[in-house]
Coordinates of C-alpha atoms in Angstrom, one line a residue:
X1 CA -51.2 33.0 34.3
X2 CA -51.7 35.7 32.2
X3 CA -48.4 37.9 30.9
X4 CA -49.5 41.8 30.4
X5 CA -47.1 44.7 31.0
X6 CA -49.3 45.7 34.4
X7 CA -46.8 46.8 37.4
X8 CA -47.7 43.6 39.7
X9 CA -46.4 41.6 36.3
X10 CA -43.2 43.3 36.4
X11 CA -41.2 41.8 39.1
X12 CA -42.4 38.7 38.3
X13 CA -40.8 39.1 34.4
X14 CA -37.7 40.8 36.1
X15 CA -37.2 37.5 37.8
X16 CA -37.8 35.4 34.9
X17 CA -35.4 36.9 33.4
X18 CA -32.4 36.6 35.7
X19 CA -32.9 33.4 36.5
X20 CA -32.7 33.0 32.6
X21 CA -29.6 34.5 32.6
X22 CA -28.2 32.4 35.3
X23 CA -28.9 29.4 33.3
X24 CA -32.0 28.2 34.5
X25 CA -33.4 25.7 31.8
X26 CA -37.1 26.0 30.4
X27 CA -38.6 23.7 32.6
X28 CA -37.0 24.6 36.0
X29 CA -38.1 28.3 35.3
X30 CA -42.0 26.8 34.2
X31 CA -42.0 25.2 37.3
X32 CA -40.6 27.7 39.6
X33 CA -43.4 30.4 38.1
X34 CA -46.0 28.0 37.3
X35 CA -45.9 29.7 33.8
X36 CA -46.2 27.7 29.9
X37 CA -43.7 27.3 28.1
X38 CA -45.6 29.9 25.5
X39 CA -45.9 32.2 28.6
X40 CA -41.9 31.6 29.1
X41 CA -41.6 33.1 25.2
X42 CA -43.7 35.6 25.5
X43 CA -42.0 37.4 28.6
X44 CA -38.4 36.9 26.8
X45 CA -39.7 38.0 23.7
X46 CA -40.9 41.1 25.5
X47 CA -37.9 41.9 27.2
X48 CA -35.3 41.3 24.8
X49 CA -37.2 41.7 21.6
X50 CA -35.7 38.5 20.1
X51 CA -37.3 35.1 20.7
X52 CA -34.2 32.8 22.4
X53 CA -33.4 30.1 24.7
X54 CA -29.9 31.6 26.2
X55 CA -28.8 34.6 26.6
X56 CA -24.7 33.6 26.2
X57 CA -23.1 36.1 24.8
X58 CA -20.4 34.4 23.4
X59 CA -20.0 31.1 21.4
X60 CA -16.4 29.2 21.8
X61 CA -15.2 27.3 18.8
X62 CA -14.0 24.0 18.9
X63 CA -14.5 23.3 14.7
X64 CA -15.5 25.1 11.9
X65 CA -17.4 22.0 9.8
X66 CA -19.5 18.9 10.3
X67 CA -17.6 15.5 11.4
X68 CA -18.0 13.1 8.9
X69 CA -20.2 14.9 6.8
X70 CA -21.6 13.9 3.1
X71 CA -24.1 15.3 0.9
X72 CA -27.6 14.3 1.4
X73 CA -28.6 11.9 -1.8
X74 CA -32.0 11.0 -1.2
X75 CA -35.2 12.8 -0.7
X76 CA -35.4 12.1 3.3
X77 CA -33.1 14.2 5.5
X78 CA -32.2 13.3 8.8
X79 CA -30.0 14.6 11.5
X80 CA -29.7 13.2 14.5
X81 CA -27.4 16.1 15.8
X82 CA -28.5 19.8 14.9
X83 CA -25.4 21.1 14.5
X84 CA -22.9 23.0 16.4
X85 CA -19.8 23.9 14.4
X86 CA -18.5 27.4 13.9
X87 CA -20.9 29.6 15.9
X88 CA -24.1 27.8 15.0
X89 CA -26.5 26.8 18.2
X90 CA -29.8 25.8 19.0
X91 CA -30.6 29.3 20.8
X92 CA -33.0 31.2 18.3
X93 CA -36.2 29.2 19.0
X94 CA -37.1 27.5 15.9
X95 CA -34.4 28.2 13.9
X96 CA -32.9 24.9 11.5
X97 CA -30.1 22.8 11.2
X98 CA -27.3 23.7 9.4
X99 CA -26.8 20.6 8.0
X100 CA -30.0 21.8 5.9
X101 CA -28.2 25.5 4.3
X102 CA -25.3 23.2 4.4
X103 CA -26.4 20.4 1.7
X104 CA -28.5 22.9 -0.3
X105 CA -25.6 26.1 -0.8
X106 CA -23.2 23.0 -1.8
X107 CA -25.2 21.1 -3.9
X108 CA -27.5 24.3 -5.9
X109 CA -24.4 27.1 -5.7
X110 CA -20.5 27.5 -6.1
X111 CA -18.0 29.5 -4.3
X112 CA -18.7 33.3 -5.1
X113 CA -22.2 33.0 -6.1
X114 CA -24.8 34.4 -4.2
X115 CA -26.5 33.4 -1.7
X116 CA -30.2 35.5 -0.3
X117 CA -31.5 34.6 3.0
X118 CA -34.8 36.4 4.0
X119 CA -35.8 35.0 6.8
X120 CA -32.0 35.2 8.5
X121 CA -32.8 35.1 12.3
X122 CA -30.0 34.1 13.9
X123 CA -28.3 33.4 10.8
X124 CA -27.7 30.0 10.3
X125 CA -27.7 30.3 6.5
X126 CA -25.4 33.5 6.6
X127 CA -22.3 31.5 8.9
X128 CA -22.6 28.7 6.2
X129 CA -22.3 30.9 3.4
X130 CA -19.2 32.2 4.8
X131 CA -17.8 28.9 5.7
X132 CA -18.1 27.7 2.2
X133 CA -16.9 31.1 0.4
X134 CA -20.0 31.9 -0.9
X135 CA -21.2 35.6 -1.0
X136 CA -24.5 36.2 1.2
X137 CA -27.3 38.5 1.6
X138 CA -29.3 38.3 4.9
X139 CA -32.1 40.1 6.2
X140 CA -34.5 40.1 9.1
X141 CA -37.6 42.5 9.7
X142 CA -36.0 42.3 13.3
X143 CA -33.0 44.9 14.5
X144 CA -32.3 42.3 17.5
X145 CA -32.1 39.3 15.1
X146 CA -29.5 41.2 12.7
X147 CA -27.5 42.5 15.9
X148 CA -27.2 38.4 16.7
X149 CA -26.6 37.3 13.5
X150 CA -23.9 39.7 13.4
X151 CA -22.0 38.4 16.7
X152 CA -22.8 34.7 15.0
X153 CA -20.8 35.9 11.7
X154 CA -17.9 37.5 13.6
X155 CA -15.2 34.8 13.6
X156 CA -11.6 34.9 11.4
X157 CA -11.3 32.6 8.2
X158 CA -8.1 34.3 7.6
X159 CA -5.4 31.6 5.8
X160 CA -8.0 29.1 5.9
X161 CA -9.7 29.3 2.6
X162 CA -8.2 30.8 -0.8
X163 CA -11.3 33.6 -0.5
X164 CA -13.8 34.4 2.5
X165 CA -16.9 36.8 2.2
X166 CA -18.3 38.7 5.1
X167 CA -22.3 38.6 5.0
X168 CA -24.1 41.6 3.9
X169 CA -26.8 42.4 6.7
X170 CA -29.5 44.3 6.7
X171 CA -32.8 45.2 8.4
X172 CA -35.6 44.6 5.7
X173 CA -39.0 42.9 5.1
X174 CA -39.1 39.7 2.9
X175 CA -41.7 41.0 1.0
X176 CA -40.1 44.3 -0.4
X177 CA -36.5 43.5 -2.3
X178 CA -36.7 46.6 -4.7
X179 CA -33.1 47.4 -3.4
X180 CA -32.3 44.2 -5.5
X181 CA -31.9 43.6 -9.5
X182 CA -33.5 41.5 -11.0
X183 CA -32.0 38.3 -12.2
X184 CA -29.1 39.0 -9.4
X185 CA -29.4 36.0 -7.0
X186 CA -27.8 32.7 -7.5
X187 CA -29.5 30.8 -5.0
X188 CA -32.4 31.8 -2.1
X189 CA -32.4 29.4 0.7
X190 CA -34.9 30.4 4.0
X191 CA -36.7 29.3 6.8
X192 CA -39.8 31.4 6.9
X193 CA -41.9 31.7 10.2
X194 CA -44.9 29.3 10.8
X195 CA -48.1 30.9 10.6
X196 CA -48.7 32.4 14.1
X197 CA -46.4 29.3 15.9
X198 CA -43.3 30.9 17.0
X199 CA -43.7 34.6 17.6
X200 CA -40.0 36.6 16.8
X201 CA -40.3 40.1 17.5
X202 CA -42.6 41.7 20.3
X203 CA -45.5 42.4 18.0
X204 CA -43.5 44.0 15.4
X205 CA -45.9 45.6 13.0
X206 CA -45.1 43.3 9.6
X207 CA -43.7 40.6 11.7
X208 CA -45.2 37.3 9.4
X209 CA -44.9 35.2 12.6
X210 CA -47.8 37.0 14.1
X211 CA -50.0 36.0 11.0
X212 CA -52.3 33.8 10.9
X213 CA -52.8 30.8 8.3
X214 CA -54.9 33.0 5.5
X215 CA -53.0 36.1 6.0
X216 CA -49.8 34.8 6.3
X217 CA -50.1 32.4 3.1
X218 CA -51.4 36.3 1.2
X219 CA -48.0 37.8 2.8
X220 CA -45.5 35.1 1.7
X221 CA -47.4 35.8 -2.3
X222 CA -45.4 38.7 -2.1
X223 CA -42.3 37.1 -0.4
X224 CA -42.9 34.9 -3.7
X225 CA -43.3 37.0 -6.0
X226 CA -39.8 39.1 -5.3
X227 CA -38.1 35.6 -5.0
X228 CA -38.9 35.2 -8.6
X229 CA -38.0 38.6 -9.8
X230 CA -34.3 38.2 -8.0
X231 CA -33.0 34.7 -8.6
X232 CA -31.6 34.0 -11.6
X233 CA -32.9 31.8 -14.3
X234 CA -32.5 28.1 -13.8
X235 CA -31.5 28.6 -10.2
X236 CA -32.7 27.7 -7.2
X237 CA -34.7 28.7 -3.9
X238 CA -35.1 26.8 -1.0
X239 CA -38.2 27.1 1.5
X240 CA -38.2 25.0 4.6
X241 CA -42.0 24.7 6.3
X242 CA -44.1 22.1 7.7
X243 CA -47.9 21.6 8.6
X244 CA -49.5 22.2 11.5
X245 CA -52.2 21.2 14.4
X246 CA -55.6 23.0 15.0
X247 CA -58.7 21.0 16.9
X248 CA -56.6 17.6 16.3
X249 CA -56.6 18.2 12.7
X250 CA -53.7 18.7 10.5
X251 CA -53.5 21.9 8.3
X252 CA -51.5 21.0 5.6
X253 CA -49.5 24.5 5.6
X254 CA -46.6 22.9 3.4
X255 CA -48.6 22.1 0.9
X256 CA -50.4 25.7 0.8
X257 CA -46.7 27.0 0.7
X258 CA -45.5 25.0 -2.1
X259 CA -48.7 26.1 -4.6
X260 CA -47.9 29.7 -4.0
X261 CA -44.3 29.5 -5.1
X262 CA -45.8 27.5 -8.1
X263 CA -48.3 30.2 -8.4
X264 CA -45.5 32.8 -8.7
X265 CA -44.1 30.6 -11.6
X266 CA -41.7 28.4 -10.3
X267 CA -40.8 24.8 -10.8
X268 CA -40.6 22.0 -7.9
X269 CA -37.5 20.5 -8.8
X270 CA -37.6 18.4 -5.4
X271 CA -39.1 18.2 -2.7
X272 CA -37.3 16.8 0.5
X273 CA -38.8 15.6 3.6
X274 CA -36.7 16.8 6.9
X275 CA -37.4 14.4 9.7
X276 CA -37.1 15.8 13.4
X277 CA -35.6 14.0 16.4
X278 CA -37.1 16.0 18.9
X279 CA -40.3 14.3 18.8
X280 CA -40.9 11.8 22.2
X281 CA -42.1 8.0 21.3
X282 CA -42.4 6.4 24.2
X283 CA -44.1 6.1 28.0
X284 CA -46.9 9.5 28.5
X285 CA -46.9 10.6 24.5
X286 CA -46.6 6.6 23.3
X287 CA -49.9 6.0 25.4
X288 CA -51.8 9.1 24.7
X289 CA -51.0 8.4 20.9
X290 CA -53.0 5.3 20.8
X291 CA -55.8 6.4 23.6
X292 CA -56.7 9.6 21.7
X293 CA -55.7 8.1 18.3
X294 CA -52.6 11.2 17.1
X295 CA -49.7 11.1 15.4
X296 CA -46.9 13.3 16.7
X297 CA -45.8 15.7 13.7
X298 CA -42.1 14.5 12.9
X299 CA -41.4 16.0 9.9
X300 CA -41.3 19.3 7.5
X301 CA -40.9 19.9 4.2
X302 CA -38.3 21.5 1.9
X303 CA -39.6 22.5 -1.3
X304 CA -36.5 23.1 -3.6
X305 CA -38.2 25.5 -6.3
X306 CA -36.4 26.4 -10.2
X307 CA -37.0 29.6 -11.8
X308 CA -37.5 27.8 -15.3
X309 CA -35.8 29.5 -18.4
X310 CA -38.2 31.6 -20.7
X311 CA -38.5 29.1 -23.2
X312 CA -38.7 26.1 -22.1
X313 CA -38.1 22.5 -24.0
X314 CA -41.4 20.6 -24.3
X315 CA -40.5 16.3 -24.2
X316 CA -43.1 14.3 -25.3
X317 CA -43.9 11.2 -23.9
X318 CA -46.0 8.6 -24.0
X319 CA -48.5 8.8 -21.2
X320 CA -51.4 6.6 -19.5
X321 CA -54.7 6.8 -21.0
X322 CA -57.5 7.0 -18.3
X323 CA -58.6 3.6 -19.5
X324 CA -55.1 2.2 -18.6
X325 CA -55.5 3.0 -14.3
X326 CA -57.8 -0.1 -12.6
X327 CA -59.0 -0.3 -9.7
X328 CA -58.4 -3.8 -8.2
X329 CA -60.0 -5.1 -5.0
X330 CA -56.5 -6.0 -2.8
X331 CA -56.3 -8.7 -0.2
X332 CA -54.1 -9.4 2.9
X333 CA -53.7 -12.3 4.6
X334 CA -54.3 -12.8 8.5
X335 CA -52.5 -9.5 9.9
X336 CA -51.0 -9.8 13.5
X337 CA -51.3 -7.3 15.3
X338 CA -47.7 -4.8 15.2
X339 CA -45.6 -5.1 18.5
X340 CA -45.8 -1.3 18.4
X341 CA -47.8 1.1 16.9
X342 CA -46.0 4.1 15.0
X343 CA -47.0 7.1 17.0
X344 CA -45.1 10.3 14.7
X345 CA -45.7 11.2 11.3
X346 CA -42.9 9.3 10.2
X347 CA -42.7 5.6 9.5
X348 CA -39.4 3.9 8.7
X349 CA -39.1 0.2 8.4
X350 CA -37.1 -2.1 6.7
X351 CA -36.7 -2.2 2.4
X352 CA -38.1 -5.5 2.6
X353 CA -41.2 -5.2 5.0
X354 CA -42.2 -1.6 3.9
X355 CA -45.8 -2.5 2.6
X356 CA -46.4 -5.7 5.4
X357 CA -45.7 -2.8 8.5
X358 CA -47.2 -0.1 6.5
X359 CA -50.2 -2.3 6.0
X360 CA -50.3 -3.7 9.7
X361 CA -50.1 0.0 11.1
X362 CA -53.2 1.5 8.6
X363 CA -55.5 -1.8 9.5
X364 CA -55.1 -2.1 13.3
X365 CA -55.0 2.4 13.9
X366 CA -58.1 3.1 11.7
X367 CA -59.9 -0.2 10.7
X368 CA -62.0 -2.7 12.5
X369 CA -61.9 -6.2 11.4
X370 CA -64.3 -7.5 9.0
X371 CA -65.1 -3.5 8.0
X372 CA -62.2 -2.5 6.1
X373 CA -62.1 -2.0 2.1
X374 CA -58.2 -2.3 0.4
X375 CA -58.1 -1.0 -3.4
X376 CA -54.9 -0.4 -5.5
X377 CA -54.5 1.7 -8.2
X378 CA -52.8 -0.3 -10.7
X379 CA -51.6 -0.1 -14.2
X380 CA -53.8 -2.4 -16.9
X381 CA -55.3 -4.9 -14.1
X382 CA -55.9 -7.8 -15.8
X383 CA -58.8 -8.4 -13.3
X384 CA -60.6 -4.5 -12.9
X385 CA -62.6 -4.1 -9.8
X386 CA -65.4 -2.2 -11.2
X387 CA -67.1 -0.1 -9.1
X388 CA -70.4 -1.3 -7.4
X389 CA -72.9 -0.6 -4.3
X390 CA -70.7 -0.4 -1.9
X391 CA -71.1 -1.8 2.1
X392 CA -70.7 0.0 4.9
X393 CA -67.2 0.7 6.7
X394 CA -64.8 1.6 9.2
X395 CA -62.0 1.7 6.9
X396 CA -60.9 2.6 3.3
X397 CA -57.7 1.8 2.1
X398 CA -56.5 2.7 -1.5
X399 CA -53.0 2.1 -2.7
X400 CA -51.6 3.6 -5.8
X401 CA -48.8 0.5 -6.7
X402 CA -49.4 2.4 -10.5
X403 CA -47.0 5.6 -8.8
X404 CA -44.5 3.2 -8.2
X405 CA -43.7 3.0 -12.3
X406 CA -43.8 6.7 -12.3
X407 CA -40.4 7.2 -13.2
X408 CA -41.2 4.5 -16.4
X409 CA -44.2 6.2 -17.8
X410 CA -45.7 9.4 -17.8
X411 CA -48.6 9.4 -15.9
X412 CA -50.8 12.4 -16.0
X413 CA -52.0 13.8 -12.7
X414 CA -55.5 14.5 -13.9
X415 CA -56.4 11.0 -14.3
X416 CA -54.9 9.7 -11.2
X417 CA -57.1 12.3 -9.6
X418 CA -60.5 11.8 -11.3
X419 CA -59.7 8.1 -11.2
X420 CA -59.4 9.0 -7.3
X421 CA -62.5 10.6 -7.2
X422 CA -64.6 8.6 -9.0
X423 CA -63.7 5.5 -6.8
X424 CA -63.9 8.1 -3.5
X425 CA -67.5 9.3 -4.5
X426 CA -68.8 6.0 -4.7
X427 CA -67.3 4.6 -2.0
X428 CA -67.4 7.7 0.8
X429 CA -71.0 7.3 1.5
X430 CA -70.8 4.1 3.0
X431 CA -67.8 5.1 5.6
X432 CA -69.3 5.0 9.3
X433 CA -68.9 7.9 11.4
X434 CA -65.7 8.2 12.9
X435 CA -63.9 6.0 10.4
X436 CA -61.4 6.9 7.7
X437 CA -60.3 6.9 4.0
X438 CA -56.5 6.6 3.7
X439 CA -54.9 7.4 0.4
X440 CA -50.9 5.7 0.1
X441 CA -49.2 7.8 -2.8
X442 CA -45.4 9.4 -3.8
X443 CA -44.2 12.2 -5.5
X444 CA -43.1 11.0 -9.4
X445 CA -40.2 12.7 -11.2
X446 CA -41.6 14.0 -14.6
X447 CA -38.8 15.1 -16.8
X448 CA -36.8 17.8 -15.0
X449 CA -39.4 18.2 -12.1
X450 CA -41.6 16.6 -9.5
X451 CA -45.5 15.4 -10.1
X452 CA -46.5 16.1 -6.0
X453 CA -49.2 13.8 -6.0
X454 CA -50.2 13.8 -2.6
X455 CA -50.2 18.1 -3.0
X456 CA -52.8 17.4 -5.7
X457 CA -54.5 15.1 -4.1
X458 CA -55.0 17.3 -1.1
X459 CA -55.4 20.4 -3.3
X460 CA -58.7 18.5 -5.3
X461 CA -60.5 16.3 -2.9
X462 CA -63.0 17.5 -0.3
X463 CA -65.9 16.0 1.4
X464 CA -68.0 18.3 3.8
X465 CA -68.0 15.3 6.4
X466 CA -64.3 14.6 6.2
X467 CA -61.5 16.4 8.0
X468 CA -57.4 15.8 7.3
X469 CA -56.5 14.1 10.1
X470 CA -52.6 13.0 9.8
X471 CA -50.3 13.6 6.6
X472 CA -47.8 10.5 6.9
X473 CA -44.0 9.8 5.7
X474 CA -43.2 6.3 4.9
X475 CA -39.6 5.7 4.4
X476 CA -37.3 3.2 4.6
X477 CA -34.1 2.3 6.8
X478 CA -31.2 3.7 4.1
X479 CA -28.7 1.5 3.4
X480 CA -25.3 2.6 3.4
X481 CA -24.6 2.2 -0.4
X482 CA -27.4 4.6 -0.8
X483 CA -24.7 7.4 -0.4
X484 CA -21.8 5.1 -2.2
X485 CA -23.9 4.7 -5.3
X486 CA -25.5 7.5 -6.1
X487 CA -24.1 10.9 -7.9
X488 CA -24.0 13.6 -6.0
X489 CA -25.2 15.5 -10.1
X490 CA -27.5 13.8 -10.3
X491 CA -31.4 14.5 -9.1
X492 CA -32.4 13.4 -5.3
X493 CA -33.0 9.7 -5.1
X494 CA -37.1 9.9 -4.3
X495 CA -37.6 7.2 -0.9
X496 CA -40.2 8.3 0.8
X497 CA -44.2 8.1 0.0
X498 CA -47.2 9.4 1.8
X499 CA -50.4 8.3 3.8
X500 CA -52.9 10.7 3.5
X501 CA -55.7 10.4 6.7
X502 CA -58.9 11.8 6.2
X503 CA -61.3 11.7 9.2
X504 CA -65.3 11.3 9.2
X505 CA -67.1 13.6 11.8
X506 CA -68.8 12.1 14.4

């Protein structure tokens, strides 16, 4: 059905929107109409000129912070719950977990700093900031989004804590903070719009959420930019995004995000991986994952950027020569075939069995038995696998066990890539069509910051014949003592590595 603004469309919106307000869910209303669930947006968006789910007016309180809560201490977040002290809820479509402002304002600020929030919407970041007696600045291109924000702000702290700040809101763009000093921000923490995903206003002109991938990723330059000129130096800004799907490829809009903060001259000083629950595993979308051969996107990424000091201390270290990275041939013994197939782009198995399910999972999705080529980057391979006519295959599979000694020596990203790309160019050719070349790497901490390897490897390598099919999280089941053992000063404890899926046409 198509939604225009033509009279016979009218009635049928008019009803849409009651039953809305009567508490219709999604799906009864999709049903009832016979409309998509982007139709459903569109029409509320229209009428109410805020993307929500709900149209409650008022939140009751029941507690003003998390049960339970403690400090995220690893690079993988996940929350099983979204959140729903204080005034937060899930109604702004797309909007994140508080659990995600929560950890970053408490672990990058301090009560009476600053806090900037660009991308407020319903403002999630904004009621955080005030729970934790932090000073906030919030903005939204939307008038609608500010009016809801401040309804989600307007609840009494009063004899609660020693000093409460009421958020400063405003109607603004991102991309214009002239009515801000430089150096004045003690922390930025945001959830920009996905390029043309979720659409927030009705077709507000300078709406980013209306933009698509190139034009949107040219607009968040300037959103960049101004972060830079704002925050202070050494501190912080926080970006949430993830990737997305077109024509059962992924587009790896993190990645395109994070280079043009870097661009704008910031530091990655982590970058976390935020896992989503939402994502359905099994019966229709378990089947259809292995018929059609997709992973469900489970995860997006939150790039914690520095603004580095003018002049900056230079550290020395002893780092690989290209000599020192060998390819070796690697063998697996007979692999059973997994009781179930991981079917999101997130893999979690046990410390101990990481590499045998990881392994299983990669051979039985994309290879074909007796067709499949394993080769791990390693560090001074006492027995080289040097590079020779290759055979032809479904499956390429190269590890990089030399990333797992990041933290031990300084490797230098340059010659992990050419050493990628020399081993790729020789060994491409003979990939049948339709088969794959899988790259397993990690992010490495290099002195202050983090060496984004697969970001570089995505950045660098491109074959006309080959599409980006899945970006992958492996991870592991996190023990409790993870939390117990590890300072909550000290840098994010890195747990997670990635599978990088590249497709040959057919």
């Amino acid at each position: 059905m198509k939604i225009n603004s033509q009279e016979d469309n009218k009635s049928l919106i008019n009803s849409v929107i009651e039953d809305k307000k009567r508490g219709l869910s999604d799906i009864e209303i999709g049903a009832k109409y016979k409309i998509s669930y982007r139709q459903l947006e569109k029409i509320i968006t229209k009428a109410t000129g805020i993307s929500i789910s709900n149209f409650k007016s008022s939140k009751k309180i029941k507690y003003l912070s998390p049960k339970d809560f403690k400090e995220e201490t690893t690079t993988v977040w996940s929350f099983k719950q979204r959140g729903d002290w204080a005034t937060h809820s899930g109604e702004y479509r797309g909007n994140w977990s508080p659990y995600i402002p929560r950890n970053v304002i408490l672990k990058y600020s301090k009560p009476g700093e600053v806090v900037l929030d660009y991308f407020c919407g319903a403002g999630t970041t904004a009621v955080e900031a005030k729970l934790l007696s932090r000073k906030c600045i919030a903005l939204d291109i939307n008038e609608n989004a500010i009016k809801l924000t401040k309804k989600n702000v307007e609840f009494n702290l009063d004899g609660l804590f020693e000093q409460v700040y009421e958020p400063e809101l405003l109607v603004s763009d991102a991309r214009d903070l002239s009515f801000l000093s430089d150096n004045s921000i003690d922390l930025i923490c945001s959830h920009p719009p996905y390029a043309n995903i979720i659409h927030y206003t009705n077709n507000k002109e300078g709406d980013l959420s209306f933009y698509d991938i190139d034009e949107f990723l040219k607009e968040m330059e300037k959103v960049a930019r101004e972060s830079y000129r704002v925050l202070k130096p050494g501190r912080k800004c926080a970006i949430l995004i993830g990737d997305i799907r077109r024509r059962k490829h992924v587009i790896p809009l993190g990645f395109k995000l994070i280079n043009v903060y870097l661009n704008a001259g910031f530091k990655l000083k982590e970058l976390v991986i935020k896992r989503q629950h939402n994502c359905k595993t099994t019966g229709f979308w378990y089947s259809n994952s292995i018929k059609y051969n997709f992973l469900l996107l489970a995860h997006e990424y939150l790039p914690i950027f520095e603004k580095p000091f003018k002049e900056e201390i230079v550290i020395n270290e002893k780092t690989m020569e290209y000599g020192s990275i060998q390819p070796k041939i690697k063998r697996f013994s007979s692999i059973e075939k997994p009781i179930e197939f991981e079917t999101t782009t997130v893999w979690i198995f046990p410390e101990n069995k990481i590499e045998e399910k990881l392994n299983k999972n990669v051979i039985e999705r994309y290879g074909a038995k007796g067709l499949n080529k394993i080769i791990d980057l390693r560090f001074e391979s006492s027995q080289p696998y040097f590079l020779k006519k290759g055979v032809n295959k479904k499956l390429l599979f190269i590890k990089s066990s030399i990333l797992e000694d990041g933290e031990k020596y300084q490797i230098n990203a340059n010659l992990y890539i050419d050493k990628l790309q020399e081993i790729l160019k020789k060994e491409v050719p003979y990939i049948n069509k339709g088969g794959y070349f899988i790259i397993q790497t990690k992010d490495v901490r290099s002195g202050d910051y983090i060496e984004p390897f697969a970001k570089h490897i995505v950045d660098s390598i491109h074959f006309p014949d080959f599409l980006l099919k899945e970006i992958v999280v492996v991870t592991r089941e996190k023990p409790i003592d993870t939390i117990r053992n590890w300072n909550l000063n000290e840098n994010l404890k890195i747990i997670h590595k990635y599978l990088l899926i590249y497709e040959k046409k057919k």
